[in-house]
XYZ file of N, CA, C and O in Angstrom:
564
model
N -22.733 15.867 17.928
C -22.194 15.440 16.665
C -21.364 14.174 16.828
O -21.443 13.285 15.980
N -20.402 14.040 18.115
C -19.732 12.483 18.299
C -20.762 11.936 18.445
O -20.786 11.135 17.511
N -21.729 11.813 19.048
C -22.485 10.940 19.413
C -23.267 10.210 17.854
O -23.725 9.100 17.586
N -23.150 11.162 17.290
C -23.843 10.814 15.974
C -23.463 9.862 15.715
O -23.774 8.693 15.943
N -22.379 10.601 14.945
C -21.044 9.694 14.562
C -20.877 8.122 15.310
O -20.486 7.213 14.577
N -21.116 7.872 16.480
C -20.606 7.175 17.253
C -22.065 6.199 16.710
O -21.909 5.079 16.224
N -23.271 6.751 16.866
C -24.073 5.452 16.956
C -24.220 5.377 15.200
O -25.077 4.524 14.970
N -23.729 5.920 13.988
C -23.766 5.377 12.961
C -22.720 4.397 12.765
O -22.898 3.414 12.045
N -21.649 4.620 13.368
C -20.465 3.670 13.449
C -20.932 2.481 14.146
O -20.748 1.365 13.660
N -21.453 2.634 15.119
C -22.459 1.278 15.488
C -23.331 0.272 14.888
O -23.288 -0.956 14.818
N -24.189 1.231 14.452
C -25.058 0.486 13.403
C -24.610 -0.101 12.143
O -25.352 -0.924 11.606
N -23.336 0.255 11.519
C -22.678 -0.519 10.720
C -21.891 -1.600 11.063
O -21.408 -2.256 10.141
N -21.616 -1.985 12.448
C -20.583 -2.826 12.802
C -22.281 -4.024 13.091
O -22.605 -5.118 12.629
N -22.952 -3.049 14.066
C -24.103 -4.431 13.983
C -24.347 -5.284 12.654
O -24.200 -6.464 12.337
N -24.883 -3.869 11.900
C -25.435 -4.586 11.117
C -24.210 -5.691 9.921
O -24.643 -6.575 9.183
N -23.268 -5.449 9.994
C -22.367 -6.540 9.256
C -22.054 -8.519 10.433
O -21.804 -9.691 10.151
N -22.326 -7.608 11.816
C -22.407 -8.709 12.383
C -23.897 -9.305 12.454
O -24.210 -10.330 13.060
N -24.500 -8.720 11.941
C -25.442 -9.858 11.809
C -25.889 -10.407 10.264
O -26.728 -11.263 9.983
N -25.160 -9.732 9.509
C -25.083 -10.130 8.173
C -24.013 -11.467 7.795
O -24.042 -12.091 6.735
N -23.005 -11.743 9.035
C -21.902 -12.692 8.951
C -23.074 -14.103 9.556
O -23.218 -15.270 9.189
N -23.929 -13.005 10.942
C -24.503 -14.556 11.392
C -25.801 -14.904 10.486
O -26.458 -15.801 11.015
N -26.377 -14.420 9.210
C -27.230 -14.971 8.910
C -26.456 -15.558 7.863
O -27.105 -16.472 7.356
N -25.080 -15.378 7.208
C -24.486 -16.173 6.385
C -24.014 -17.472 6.851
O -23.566 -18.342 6.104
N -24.118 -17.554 7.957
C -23.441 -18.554 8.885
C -24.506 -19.670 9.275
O -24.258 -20.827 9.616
N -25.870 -19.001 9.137
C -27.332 -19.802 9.209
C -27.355 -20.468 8.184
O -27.631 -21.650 8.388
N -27.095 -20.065 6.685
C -27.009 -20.567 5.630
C -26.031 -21.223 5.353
O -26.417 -22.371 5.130
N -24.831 -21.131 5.225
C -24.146 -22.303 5.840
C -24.258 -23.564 6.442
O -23.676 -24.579 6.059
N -25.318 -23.436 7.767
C -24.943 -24.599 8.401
C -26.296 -25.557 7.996
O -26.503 -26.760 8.152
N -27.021 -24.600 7.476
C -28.782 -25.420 6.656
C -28.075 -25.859 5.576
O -28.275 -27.049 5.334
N -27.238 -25.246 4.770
C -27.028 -26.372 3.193
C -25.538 -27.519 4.010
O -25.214 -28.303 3.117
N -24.891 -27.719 4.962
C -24.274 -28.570 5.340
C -25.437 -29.648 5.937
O -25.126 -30.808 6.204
N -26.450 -29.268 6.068
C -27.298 -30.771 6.358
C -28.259 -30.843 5.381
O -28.793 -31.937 5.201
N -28.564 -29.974 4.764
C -29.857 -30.280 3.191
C -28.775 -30.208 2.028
O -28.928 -31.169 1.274
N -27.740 -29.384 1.645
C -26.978 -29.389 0.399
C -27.966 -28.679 -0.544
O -27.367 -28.072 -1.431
N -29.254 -28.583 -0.607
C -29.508 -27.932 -1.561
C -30.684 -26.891 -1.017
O -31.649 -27.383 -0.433
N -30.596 -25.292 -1.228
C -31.956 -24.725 -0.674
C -32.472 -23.446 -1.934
O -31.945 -22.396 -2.301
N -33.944 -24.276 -2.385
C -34.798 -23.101 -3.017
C -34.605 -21.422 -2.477
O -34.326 -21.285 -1.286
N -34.690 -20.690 -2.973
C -34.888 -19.402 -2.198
C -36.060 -18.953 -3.220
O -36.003 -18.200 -4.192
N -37.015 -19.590 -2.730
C -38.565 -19.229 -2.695
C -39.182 -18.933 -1.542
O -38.456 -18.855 -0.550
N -40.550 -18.714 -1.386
C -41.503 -18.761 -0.547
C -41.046 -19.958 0.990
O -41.025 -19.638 2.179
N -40.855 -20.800 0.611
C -40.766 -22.065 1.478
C -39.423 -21.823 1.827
O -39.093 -22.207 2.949
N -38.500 -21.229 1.067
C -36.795 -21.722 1.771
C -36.750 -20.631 2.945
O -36.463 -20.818 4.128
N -37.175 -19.228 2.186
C -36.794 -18.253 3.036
C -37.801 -18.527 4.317
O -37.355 -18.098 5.381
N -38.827 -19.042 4.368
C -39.805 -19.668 5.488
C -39.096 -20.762 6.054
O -39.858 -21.340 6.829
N -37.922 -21.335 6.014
C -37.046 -22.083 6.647
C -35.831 -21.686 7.623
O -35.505 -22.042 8.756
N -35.319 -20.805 6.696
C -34.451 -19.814 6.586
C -34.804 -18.654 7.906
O -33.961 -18.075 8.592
N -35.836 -18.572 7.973
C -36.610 -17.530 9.098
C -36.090 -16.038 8.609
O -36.160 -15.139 9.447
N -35.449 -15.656 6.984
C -35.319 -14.370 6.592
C -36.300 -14.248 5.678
O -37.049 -15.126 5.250
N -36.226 -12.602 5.288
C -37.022 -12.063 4.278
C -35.975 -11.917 3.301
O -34.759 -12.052 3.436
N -36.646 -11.624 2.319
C -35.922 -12.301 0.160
C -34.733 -11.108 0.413
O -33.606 -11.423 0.030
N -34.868 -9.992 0.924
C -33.366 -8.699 0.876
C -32.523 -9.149 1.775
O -31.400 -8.820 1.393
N -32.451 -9.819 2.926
C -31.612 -10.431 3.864
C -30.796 -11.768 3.733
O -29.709 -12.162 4.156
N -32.065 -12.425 2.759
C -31.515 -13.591 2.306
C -30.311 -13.635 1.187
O -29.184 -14.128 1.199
N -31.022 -12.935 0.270
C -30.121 -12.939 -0.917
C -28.913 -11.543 -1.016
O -28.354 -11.216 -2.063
N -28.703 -10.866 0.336
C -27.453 -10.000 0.593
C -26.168 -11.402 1.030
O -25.013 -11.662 0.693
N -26.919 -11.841 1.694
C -26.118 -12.985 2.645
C -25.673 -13.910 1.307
O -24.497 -13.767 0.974
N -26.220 -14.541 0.765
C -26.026 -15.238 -0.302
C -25.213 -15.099 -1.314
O -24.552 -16.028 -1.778
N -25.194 -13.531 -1.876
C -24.210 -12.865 -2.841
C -22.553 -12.541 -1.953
O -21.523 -12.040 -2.404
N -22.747 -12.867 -1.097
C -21.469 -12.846 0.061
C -21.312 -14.377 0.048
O -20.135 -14.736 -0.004
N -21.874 -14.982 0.069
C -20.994 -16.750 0.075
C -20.502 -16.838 -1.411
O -19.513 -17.405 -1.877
N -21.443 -16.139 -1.984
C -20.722 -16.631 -3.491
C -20.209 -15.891 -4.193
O -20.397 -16.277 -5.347
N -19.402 -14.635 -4.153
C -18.702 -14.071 -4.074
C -17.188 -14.327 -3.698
O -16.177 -13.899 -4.255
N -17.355 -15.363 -2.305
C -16.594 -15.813 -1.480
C -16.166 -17.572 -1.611
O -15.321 -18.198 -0.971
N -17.149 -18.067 -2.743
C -16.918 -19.277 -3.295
C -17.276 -20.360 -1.999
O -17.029 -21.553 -1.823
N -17.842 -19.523 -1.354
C -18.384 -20.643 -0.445
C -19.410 -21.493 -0.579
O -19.673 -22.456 0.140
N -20.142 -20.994 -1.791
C -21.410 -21.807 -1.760
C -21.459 -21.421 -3.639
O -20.897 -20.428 -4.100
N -22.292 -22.499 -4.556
C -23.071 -21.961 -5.684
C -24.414 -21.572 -5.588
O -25.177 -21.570 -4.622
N -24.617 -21.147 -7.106
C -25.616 -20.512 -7.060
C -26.210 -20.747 -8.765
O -25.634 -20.390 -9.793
N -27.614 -21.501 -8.629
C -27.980 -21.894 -9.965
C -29.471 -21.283 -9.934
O -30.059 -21.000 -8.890
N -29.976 -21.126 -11.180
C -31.357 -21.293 -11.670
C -31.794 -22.447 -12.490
O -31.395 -22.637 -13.639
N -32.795 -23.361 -11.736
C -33.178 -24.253 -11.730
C -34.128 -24.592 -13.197
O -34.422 -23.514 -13.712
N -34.553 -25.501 -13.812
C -35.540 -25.549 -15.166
C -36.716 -24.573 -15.175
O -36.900 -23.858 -16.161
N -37.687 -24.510 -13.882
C -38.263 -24.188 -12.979
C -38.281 -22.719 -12.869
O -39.325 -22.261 -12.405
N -37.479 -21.985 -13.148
C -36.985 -20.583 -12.949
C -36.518 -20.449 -11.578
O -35.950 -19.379 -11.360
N -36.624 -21.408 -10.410
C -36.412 -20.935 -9.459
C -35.299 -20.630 -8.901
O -34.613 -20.831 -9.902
N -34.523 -20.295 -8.092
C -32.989 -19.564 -7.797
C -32.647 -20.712 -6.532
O -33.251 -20.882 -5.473
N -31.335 -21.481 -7.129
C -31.335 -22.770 -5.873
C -29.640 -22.401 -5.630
O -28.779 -22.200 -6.486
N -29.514 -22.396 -4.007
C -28.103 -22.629 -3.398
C -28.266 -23.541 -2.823
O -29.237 -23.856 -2.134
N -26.576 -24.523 -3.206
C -25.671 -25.544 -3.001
C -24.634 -25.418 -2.701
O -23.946 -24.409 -2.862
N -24.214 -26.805 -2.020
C -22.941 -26.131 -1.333
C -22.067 -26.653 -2.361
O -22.655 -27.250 -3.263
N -20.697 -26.568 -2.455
C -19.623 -26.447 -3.211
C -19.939 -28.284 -3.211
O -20.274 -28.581 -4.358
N -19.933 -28.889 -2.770
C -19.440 -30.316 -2.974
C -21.191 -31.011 -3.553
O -21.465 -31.809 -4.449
N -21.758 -30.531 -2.917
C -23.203 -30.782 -3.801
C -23.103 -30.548 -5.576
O -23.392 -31.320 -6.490
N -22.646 -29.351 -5.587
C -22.366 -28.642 -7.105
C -21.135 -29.481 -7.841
O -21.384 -29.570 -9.043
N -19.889 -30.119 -7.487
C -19.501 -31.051 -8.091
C -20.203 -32.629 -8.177
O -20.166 -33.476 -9.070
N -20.773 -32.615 -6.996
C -21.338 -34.029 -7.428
C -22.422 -33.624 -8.859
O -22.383 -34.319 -9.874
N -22.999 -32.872 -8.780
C -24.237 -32.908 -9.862
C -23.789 -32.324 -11.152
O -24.654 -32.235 -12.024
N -22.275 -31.803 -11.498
C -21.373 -31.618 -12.699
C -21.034 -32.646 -12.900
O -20.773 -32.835 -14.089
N -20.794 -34.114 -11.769
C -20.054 -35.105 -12.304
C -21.311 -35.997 -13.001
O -21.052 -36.622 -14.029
N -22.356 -36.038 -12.565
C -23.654 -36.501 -13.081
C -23.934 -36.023 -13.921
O -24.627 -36.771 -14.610
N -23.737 -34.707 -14.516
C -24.134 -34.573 -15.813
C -23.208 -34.894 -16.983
O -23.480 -35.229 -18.135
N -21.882 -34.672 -16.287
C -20.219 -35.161 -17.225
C -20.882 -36.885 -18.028
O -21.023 -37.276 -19.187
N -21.173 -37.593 -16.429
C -21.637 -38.942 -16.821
C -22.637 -39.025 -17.377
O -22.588 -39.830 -18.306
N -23.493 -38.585 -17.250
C -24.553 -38.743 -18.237
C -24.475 -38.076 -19.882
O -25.198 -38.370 -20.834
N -23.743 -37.440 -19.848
C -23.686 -37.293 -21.300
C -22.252 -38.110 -22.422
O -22.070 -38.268 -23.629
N -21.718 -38.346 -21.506
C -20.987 -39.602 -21.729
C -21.496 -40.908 -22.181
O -21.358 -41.487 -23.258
N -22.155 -41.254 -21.037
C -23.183 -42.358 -21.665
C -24.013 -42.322 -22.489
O -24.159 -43.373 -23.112
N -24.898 -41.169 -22.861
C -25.667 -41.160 -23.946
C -24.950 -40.636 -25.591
O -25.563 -40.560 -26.655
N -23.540 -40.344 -25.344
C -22.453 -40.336 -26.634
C -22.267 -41.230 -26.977
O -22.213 -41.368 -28.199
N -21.973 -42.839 -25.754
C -21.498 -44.180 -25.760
C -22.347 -44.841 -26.765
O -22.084 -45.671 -27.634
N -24.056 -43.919 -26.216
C -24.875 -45.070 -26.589
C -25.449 -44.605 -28.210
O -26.196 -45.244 -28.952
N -24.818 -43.296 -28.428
C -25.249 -43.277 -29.459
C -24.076 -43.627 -30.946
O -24.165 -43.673 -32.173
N -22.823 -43.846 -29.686
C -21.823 -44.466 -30.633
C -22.181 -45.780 -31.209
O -21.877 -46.215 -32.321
N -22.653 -46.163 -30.573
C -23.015 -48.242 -30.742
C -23.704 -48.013 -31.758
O -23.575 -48.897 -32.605
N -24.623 -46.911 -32.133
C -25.835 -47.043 -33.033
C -25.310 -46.414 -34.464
O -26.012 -46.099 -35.424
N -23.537 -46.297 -34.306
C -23.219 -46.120 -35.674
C -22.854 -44.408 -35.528
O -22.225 -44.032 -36.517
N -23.073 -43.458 -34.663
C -22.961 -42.059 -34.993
C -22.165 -41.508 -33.782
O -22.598 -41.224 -32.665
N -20.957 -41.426 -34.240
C -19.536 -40.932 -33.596
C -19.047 -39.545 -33.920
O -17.864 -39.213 -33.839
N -19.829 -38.920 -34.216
C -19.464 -37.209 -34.698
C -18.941 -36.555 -33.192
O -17.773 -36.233 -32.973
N -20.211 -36.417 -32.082
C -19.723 -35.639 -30.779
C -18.625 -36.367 -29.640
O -18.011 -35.849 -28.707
N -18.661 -37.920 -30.181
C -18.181 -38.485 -28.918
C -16.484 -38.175 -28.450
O -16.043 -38.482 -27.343
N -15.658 -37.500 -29.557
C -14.659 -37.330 -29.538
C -14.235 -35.992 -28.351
O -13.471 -35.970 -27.386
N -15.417 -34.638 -29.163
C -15.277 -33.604 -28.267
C -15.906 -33.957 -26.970
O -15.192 -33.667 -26.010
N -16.980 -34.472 -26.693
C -17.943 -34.857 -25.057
C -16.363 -35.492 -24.518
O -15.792 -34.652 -23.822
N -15.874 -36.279 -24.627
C -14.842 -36.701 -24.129
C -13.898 -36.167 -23.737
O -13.354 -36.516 -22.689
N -13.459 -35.169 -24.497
C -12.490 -34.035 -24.238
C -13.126 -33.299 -23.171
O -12.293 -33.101 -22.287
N -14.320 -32.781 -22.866
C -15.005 -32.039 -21.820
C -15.019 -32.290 -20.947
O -14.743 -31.590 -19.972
N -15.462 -33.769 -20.980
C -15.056 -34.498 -19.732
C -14.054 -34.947 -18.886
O -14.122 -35.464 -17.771
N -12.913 -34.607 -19.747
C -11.466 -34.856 -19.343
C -11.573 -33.132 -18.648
O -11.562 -32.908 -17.438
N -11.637 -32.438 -19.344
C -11.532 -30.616 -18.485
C -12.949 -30.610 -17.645
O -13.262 -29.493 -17.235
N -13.763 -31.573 -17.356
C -14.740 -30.925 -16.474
C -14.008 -31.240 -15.274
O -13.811 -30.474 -14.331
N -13.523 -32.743 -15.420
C -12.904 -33.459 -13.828
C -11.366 -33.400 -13.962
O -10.711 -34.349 -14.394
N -10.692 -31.914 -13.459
C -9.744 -31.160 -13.483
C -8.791 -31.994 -12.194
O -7.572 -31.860 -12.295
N -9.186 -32.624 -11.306
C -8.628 -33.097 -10.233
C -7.744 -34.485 -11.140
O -6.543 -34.664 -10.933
N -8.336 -35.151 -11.878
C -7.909 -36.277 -13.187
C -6.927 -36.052 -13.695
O -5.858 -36.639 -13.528
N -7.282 -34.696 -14.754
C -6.078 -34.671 -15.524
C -5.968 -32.857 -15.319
O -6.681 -31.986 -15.819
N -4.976 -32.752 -14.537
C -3.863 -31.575 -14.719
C -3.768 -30.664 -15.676
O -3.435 -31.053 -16.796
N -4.010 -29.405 -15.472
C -3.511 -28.618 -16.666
C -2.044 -27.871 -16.723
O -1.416 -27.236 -15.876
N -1.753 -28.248 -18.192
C -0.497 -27.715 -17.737
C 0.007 -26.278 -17.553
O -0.532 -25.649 -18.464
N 0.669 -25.553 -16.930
C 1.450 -24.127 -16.345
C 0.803 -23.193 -17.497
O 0.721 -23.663 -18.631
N 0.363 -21.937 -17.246
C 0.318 -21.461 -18.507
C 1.589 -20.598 -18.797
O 2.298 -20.141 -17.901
N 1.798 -20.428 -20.055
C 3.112 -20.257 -20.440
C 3.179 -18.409 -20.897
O 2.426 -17.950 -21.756
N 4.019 -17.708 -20.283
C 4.426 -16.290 -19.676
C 4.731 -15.751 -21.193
O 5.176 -16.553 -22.013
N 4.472 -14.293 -21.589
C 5.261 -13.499 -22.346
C 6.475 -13.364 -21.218
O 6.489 -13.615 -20.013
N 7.822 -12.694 -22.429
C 8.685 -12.868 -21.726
C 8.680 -11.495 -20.731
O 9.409 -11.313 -19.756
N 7.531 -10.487 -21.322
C 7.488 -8.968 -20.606
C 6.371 -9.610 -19.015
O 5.646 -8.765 -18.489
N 6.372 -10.165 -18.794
C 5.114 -10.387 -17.759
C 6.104 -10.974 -16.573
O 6.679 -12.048 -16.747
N 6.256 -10.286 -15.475
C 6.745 -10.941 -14.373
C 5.699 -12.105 -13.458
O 4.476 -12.161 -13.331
N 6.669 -12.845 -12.992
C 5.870 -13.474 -12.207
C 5.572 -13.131 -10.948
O 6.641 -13.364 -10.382
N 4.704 -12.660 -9.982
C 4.479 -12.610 -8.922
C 4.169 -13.960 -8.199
O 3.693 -14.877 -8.868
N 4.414 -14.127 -6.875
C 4.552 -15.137 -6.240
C 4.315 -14.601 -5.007
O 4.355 -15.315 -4.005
């Protein structure tokens, strides 16, 4: 009966250590691609199967280590955190510019709010301020 015990206690410590090193595979593939399908071809990169892959995956992003989008495509794409702001700031800008351009042409209805969005998409810019406490709510620190 220890012995049982002993090699199920095993098999859970393996198997989380090798659940850290295939998160750690994924990791170090989107630090040199930034962006990976988890289709047919990624997980054929990847050298896992789709239940190994996407356990590991719901653990980075969970953990905010990585995003996680569905593509036009339907397909399911991870990026790494700095990939995923660059391509929020590309879309911030691009819809900026096409407010700009549809301001010139006389029609200024959205350009007021797109602007405002864009001020809260790029949070590093402009600061938000403290949010402000009931007086029953302690602060923890």
């Amino acid at each position: 009966m220890l012995r049982n015990f002993l090699q199920r206690l095993s098999f859970r410590e393996q198997a989380a250590r090798k659940r850290r090193s295939r998160a750690t595979q994924i990791l170090e593939f989107l630090e040199k691609n930034a962006v990976l399908a988890l289709d047919g071809d990624g997980l054929a990169r990847l050298g896992m199967n789709r239940k190994q892959a996407f356990q590991s995956v719901y653990d980075l992003v969970v953990k905010e280590s990585i995003q996680m989008r569905a593509d036009p495509d339907g397909r399911v794409v991870v990026m790494s955190n700095s990939e995923y702001a660059r391509q929020m700031d590309d879309r911030v800008s691009e819809i900026v510019r096409e407010e700009i351009y549809s301001a010139e042409e006389g029609d200024t209805t959205g350009l007021e709010l797109d602007l405002a969005l864009a001020g809260t998409v790029i949070h590093d810019q402009f600061p938000l301020p403290e949010h402000r406490r009931e007086p029953w709510q302690e602060r923890v620190d």
